[in-house]
PDB file of C-alpha atoms in Angstrom:
ATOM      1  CA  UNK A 138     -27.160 -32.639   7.628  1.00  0.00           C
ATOM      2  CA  UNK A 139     -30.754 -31.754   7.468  1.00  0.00           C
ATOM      3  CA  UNK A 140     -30.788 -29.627  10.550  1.00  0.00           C
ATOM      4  CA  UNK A 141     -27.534 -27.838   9.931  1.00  0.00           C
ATOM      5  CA  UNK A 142     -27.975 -24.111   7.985  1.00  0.00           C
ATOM      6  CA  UNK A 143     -25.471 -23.565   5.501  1.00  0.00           C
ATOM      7  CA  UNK A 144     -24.254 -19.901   4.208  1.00  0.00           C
ATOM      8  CA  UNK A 145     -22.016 -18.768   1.748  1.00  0.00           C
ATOM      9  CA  UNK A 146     -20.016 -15.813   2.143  1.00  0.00           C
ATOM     10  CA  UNK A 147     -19.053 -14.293  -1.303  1.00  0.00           C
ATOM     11  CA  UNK A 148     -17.155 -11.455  -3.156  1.00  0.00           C
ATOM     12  CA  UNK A 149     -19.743  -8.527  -3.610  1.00  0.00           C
ATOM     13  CA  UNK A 150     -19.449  -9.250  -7.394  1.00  0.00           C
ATOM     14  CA  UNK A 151     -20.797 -12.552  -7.113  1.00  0.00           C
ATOM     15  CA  UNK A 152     -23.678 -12.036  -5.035  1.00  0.00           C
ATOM     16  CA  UNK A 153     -26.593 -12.022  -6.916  1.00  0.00           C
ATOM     17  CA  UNK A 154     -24.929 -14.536  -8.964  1.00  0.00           C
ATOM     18  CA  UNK A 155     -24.640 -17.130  -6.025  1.00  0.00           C
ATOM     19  CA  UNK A 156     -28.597 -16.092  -4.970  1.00  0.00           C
ATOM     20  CA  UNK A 157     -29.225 -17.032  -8.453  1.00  0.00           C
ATOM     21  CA  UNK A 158     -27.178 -20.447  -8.348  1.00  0.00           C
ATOM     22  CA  UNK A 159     -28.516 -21.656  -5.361  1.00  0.00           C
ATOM     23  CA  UNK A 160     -31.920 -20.653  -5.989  1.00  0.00           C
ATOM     24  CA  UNK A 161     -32.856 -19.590  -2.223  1.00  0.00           C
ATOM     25  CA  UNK A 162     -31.595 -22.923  -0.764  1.00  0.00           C
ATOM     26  CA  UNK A 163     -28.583 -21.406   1.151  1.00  0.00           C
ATOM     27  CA  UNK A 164     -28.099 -18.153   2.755  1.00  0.00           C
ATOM     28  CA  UNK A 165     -25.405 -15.586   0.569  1.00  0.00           C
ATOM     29  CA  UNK A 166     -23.996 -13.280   2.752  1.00  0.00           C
ATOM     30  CA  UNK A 167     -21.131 -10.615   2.048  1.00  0.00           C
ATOM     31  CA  UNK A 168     -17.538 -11.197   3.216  1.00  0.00           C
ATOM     32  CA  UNK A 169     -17.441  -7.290   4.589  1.00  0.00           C
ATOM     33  CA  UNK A 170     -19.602  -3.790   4.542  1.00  0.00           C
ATOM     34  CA  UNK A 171     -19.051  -0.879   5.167  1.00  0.00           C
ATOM     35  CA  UNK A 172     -20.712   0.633   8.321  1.00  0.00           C
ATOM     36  CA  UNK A 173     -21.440   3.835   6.727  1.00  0.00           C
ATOM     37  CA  UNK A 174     -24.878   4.336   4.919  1.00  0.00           C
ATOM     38  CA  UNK A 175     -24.512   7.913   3.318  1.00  0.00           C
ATOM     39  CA  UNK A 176     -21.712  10.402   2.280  1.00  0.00           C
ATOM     40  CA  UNK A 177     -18.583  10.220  -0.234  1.00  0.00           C
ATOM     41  CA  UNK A 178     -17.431   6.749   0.675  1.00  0.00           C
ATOM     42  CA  UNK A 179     -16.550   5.885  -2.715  1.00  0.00           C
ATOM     43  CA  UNK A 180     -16.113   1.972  -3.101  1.00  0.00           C
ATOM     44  CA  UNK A 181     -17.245   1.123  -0.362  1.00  0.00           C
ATOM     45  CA  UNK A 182     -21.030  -1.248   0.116  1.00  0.00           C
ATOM     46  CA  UNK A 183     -22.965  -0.150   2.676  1.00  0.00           C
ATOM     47  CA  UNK A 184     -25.670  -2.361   5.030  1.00  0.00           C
ATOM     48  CA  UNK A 185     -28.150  -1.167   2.838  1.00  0.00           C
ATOM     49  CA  UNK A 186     -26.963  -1.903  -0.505  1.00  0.00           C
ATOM     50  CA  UNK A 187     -26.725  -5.511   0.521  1.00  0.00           C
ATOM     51  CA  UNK A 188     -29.802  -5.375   1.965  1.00  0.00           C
ATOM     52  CA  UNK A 189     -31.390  -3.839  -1.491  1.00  0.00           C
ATOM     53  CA  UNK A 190     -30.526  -7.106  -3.281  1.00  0.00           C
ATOM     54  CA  UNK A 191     -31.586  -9.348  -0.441  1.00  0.00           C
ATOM     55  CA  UNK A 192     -28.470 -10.087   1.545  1.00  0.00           C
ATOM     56  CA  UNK A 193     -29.077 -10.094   5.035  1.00  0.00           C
ATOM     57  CA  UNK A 194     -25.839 -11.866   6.017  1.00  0.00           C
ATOM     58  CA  UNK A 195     -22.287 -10.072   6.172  1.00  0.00           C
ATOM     59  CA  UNK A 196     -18.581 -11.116   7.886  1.00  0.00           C
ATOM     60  CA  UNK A 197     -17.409  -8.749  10.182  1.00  0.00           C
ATOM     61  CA  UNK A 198     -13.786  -8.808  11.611  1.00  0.00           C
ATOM     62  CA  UNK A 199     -12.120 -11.385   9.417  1.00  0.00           C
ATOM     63  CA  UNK A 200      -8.602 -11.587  10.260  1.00  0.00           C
ATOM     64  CA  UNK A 201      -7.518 -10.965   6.531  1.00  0.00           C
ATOM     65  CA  UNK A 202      -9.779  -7.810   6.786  1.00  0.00           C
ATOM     66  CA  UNK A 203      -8.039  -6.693  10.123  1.00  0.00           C
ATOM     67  CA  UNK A 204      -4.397  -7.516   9.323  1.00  0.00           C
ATOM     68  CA  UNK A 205      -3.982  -6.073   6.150  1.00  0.00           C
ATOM     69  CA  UNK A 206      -7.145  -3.145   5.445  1.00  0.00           C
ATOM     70  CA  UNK A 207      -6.252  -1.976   8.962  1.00  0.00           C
ATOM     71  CA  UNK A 208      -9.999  -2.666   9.896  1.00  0.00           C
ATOM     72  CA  UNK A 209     -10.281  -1.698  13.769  1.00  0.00           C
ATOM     73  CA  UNK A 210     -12.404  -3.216  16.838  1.00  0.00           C
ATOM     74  CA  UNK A 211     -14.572  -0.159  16.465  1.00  0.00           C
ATOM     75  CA  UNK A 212     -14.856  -0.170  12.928  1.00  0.00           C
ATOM     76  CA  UNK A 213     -15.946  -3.789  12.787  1.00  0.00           C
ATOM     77  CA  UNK A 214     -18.307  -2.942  15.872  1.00  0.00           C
ATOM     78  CA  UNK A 215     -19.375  -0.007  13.608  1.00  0.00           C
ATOM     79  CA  UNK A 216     -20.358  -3.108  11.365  1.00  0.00           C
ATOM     80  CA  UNK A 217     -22.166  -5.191  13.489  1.00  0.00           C
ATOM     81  CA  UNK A 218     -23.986  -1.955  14.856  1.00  0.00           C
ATOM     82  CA  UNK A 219     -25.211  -0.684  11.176  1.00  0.00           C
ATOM     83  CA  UNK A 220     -26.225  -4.438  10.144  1.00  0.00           C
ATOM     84  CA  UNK A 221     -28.038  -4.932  13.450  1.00  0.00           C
ATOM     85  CA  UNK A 222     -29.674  -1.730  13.103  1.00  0.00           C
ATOM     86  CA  UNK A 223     -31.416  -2.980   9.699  1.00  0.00           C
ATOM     87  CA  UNK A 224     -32.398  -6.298  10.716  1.00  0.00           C
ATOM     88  CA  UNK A 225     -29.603  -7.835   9.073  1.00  0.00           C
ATOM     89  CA  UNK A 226     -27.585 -10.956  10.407  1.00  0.00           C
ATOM     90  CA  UNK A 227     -23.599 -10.391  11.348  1.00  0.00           C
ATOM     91  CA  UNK A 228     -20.749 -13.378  11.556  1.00  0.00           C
ATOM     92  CA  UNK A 229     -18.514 -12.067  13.872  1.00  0.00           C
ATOM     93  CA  UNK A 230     -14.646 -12.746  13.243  1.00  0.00           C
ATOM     94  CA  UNK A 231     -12.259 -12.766  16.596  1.00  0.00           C
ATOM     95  CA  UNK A 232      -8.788 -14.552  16.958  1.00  0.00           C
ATOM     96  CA  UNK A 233      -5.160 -14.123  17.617  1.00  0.00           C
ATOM     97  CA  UNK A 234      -1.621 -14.190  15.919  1.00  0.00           C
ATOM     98  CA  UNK A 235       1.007 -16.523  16.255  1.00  0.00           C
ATOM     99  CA  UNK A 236       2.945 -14.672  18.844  1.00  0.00           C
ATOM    100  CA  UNK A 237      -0.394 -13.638  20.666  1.00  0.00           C
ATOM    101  CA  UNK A 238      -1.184 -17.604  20.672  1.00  0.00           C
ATOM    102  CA  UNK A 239       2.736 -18.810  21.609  1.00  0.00           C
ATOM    103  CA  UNK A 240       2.456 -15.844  24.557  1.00  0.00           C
ATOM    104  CA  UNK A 241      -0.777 -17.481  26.038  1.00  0.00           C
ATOM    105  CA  UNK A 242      -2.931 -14.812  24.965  1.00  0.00           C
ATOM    106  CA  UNK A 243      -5.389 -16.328  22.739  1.00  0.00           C
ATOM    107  CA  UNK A 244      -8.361 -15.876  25.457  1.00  0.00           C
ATOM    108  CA  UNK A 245      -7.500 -12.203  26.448  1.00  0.00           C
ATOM    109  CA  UNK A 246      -7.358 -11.389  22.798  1.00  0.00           C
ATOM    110  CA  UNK A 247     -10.205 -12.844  21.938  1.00  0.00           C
ATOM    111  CA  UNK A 248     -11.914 -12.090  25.167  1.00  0.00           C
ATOM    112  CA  UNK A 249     -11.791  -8.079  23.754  1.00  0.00           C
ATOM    113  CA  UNK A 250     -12.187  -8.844  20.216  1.00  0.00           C
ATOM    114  CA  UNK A 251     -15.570 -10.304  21.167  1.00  0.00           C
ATOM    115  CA  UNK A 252     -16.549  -7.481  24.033  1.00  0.00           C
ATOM    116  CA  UNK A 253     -15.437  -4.549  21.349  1.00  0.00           C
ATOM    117  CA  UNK A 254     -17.470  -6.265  18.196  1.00  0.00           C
ATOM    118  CA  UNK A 255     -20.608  -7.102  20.576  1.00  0.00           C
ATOM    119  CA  UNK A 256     -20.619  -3.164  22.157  1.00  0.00           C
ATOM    120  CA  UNK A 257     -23.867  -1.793  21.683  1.00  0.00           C
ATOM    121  CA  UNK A 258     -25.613  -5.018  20.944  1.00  0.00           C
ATOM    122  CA  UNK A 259     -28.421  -6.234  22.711  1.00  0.00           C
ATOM    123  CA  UNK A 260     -29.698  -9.220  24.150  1.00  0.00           C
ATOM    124  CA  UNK A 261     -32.596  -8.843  21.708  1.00  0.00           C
ATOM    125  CA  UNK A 262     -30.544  -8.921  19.007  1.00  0.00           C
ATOM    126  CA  UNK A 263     -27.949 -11.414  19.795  1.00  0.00           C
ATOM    127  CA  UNK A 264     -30.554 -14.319  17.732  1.00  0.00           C
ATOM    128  CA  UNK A 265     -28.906 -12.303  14.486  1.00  0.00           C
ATOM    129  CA  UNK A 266     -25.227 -12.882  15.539  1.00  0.00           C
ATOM    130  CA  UNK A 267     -22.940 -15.632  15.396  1.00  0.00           C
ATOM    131  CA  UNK A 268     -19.152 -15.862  16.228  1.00  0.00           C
ATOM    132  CA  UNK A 269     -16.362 -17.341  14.395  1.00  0.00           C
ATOM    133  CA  UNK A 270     -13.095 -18.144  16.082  1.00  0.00           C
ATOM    134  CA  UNK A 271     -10.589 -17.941  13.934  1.00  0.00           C
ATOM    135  CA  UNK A 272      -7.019 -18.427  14.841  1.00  0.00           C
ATOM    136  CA  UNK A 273      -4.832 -16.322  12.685  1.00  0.00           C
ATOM    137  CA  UNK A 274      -1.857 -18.547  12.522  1.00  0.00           C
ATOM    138  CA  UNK A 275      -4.234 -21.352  11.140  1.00  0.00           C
ATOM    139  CA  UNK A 276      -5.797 -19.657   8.346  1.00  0.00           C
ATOM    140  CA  UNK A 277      -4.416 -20.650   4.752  1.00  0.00           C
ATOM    141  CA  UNK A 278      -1.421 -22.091   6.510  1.00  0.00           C
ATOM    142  CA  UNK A 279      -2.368 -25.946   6.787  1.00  0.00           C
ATOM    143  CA  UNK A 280      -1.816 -25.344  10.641  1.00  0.00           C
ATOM    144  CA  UNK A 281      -4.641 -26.420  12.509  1.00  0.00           C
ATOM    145  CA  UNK A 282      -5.757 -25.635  16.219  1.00  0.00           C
ATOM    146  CA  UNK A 283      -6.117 -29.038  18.326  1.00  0.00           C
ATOM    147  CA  UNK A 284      -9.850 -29.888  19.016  1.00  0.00           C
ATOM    148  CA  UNK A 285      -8.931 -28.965  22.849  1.00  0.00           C
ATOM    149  CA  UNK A 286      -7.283 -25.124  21.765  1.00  0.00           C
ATOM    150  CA  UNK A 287     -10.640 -24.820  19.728  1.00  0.00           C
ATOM    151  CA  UNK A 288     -13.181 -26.182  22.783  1.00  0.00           C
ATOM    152  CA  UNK A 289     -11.152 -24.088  25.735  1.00  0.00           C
ATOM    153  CA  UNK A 290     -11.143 -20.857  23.272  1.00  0.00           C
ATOM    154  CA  UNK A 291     -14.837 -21.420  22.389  1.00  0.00           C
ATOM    155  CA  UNK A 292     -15.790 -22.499  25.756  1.00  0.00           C
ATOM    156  CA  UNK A 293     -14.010 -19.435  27.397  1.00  0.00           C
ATOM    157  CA  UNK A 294     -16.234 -17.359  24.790  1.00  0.00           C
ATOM    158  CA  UNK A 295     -19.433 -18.820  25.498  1.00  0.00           C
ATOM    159  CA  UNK A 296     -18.583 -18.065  29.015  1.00  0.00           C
ATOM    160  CA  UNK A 297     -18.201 -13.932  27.632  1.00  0.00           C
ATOM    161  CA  UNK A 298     -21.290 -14.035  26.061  1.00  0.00           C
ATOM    162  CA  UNK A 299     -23.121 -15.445  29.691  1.00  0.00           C
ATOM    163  CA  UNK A 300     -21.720 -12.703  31.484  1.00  0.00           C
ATOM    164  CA  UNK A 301     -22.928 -10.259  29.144  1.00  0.00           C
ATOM    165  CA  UNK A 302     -25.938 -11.350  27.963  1.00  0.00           C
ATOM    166  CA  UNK A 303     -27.009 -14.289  30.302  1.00  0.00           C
ATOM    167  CA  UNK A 304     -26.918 -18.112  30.242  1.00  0.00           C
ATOM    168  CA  UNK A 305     -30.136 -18.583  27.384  1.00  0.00           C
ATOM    169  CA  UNK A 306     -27.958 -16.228  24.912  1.00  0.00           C
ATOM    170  CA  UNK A 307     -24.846 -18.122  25.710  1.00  0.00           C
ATOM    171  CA  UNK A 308     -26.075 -21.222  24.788  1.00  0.00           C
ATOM    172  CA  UNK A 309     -28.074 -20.457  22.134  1.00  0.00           C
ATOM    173  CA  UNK A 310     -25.474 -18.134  20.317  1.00  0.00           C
ATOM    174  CA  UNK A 311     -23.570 -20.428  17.242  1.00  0.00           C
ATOM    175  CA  UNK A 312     -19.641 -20.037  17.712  1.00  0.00           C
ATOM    176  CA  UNK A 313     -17.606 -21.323  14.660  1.00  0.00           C
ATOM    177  CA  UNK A 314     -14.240 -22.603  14.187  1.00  0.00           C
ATOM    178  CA  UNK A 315     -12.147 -21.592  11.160  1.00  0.00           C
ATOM    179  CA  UNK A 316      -8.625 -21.828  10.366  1.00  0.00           C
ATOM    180  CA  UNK A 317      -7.749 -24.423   7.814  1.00  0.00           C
ATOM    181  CA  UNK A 318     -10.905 -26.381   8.511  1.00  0.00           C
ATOM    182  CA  UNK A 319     -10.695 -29.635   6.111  1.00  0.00           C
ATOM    183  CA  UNK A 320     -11.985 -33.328   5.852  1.00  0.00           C
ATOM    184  CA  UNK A 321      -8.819 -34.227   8.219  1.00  0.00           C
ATOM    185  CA  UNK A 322      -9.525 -32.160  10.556  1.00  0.00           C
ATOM    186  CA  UNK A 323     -13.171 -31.026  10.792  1.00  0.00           C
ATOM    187  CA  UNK A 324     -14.497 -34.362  13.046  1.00  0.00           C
ATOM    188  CA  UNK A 325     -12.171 -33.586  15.745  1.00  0.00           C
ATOM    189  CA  UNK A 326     -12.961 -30.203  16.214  1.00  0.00           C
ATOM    190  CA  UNK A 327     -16.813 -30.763  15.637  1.00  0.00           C
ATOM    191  CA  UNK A 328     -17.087 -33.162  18.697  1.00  0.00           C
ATOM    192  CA  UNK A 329     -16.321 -30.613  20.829  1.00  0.00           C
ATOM    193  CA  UNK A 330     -19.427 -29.342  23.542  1.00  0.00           C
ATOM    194  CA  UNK A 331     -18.698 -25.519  22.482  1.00  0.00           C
ATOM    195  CA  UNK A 332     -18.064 -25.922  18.713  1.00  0.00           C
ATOM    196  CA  UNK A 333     -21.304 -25.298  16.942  1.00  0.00           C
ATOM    197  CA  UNK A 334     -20.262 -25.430  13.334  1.00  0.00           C
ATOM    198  CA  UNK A 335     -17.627 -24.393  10.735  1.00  0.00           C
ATOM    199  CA  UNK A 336     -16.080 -21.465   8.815  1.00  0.00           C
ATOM    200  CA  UNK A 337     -14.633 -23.004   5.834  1.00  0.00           C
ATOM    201  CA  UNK A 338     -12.424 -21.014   3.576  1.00  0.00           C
ATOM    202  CA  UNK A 339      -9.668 -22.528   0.910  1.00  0.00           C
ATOM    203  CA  UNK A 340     -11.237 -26.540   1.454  1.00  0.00           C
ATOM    204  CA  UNK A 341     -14.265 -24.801   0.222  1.00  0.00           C
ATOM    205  CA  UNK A 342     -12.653 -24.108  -2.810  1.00  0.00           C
ATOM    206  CA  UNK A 343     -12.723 -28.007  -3.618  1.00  0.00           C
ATOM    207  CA  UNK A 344     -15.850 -29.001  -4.518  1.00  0.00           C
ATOM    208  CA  UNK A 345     -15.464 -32.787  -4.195  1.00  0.00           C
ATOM    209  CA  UNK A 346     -13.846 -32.716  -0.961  1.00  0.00           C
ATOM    210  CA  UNK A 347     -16.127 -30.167  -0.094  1.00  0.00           C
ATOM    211  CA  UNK A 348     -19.215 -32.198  -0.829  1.00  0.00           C
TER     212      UNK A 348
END
């Protein structure tokens, strides 16, 4: 819709590529960084290479990026921290596993997830985050949470983000849902009071669908 913002989050390699493409009428951001800016970090992108080639967006936390690089709350808080610190813009990944989620423990893992990324951050600079919930057990697995898992997670988060920051950041911070988000499924969840929007991976992929 006209008053919904729109990002893509690509492979470093593609960046300027997808700038190029869309000629300035979405935002590119990166789908990780590295929160160091100098020293022998070899591979890595830092905040301020993005930044060079006018990114200003980045992922922080994605599940895939926690499960299998080993990425930790205080690394991706490292993250946020460095982006924040340049005037950059940070999505901020939380969400649990399938046993976490069977066990009942979706909202205390997400409830430190969210406190560990946000450590540091301000009030002031809360305008340049925006959370994604994103159950792991849903992602790339056709599994989708139920509109009500998605609204009591989100709602519990927006409740987080009052007691930390106050009522005015609560509401006006975005949370996301993603986890298999598709044409099925993405009405349901977007009715919901506490679901501002979507982080859409492998439906992405299909353009027509997409569309």
């Amino acid at each position: 819709t006209p008053d919904a913002d729109v990002a893509l989050f690509v492979p470093y390699v593609f960046l300027e590529a997808a700038m190029e493409a869309t000629g300035g009428k979405l935002k590119i951001g990166a789908e990780g960084v590295c929160p160091e800016i100098d020293g022998a970090f070899t591979g890595a992108v830092s905040a301020s290479m993005l930044q060079s080639i006018g990114v200003d967006w980045a992922l922080a936390g994605h599940s895939e990026r926690r499960v299998l690089f080993g990425e930790t709350d205080e690394y991706i808080n490292g993250q946020c921290l460095k982006l924040m610190e340049l005037g950059m813009n940070v999505m901020l990944c939380i969400g649990e596993s399938l046993d976490e989620y069977e066990a009942d423990l979706a909202g205390a893992v997400c409830a430190v997830q969210l406190k560990k990324g946000l450590n540091g951050i301000t009030k002031e600079q809360m305008s340049r985050v925006a959370i994604a919930y994103e159950p792991v057990w849903a992602i790339g697995t056709g599994k989708v949470a139920t509109p009500e898992i998605a609204q009591k997670v989100h709602k519990q988060c927006r409740d987080i983000l009052s007691s930390m920051y106050g009522e005015d950041v609560a509401e006006s911070t975005r949370i996301l849902y993603g986890g298999s988000v598709s044409p099925e499924s993405v009405d349901g969840i977007m009715t919901q009071p506490d679901v501002d929007g979507a982080l859409v991976g492998g439906a992405s992929l299909d353009a027509a669908k997409f569309g």
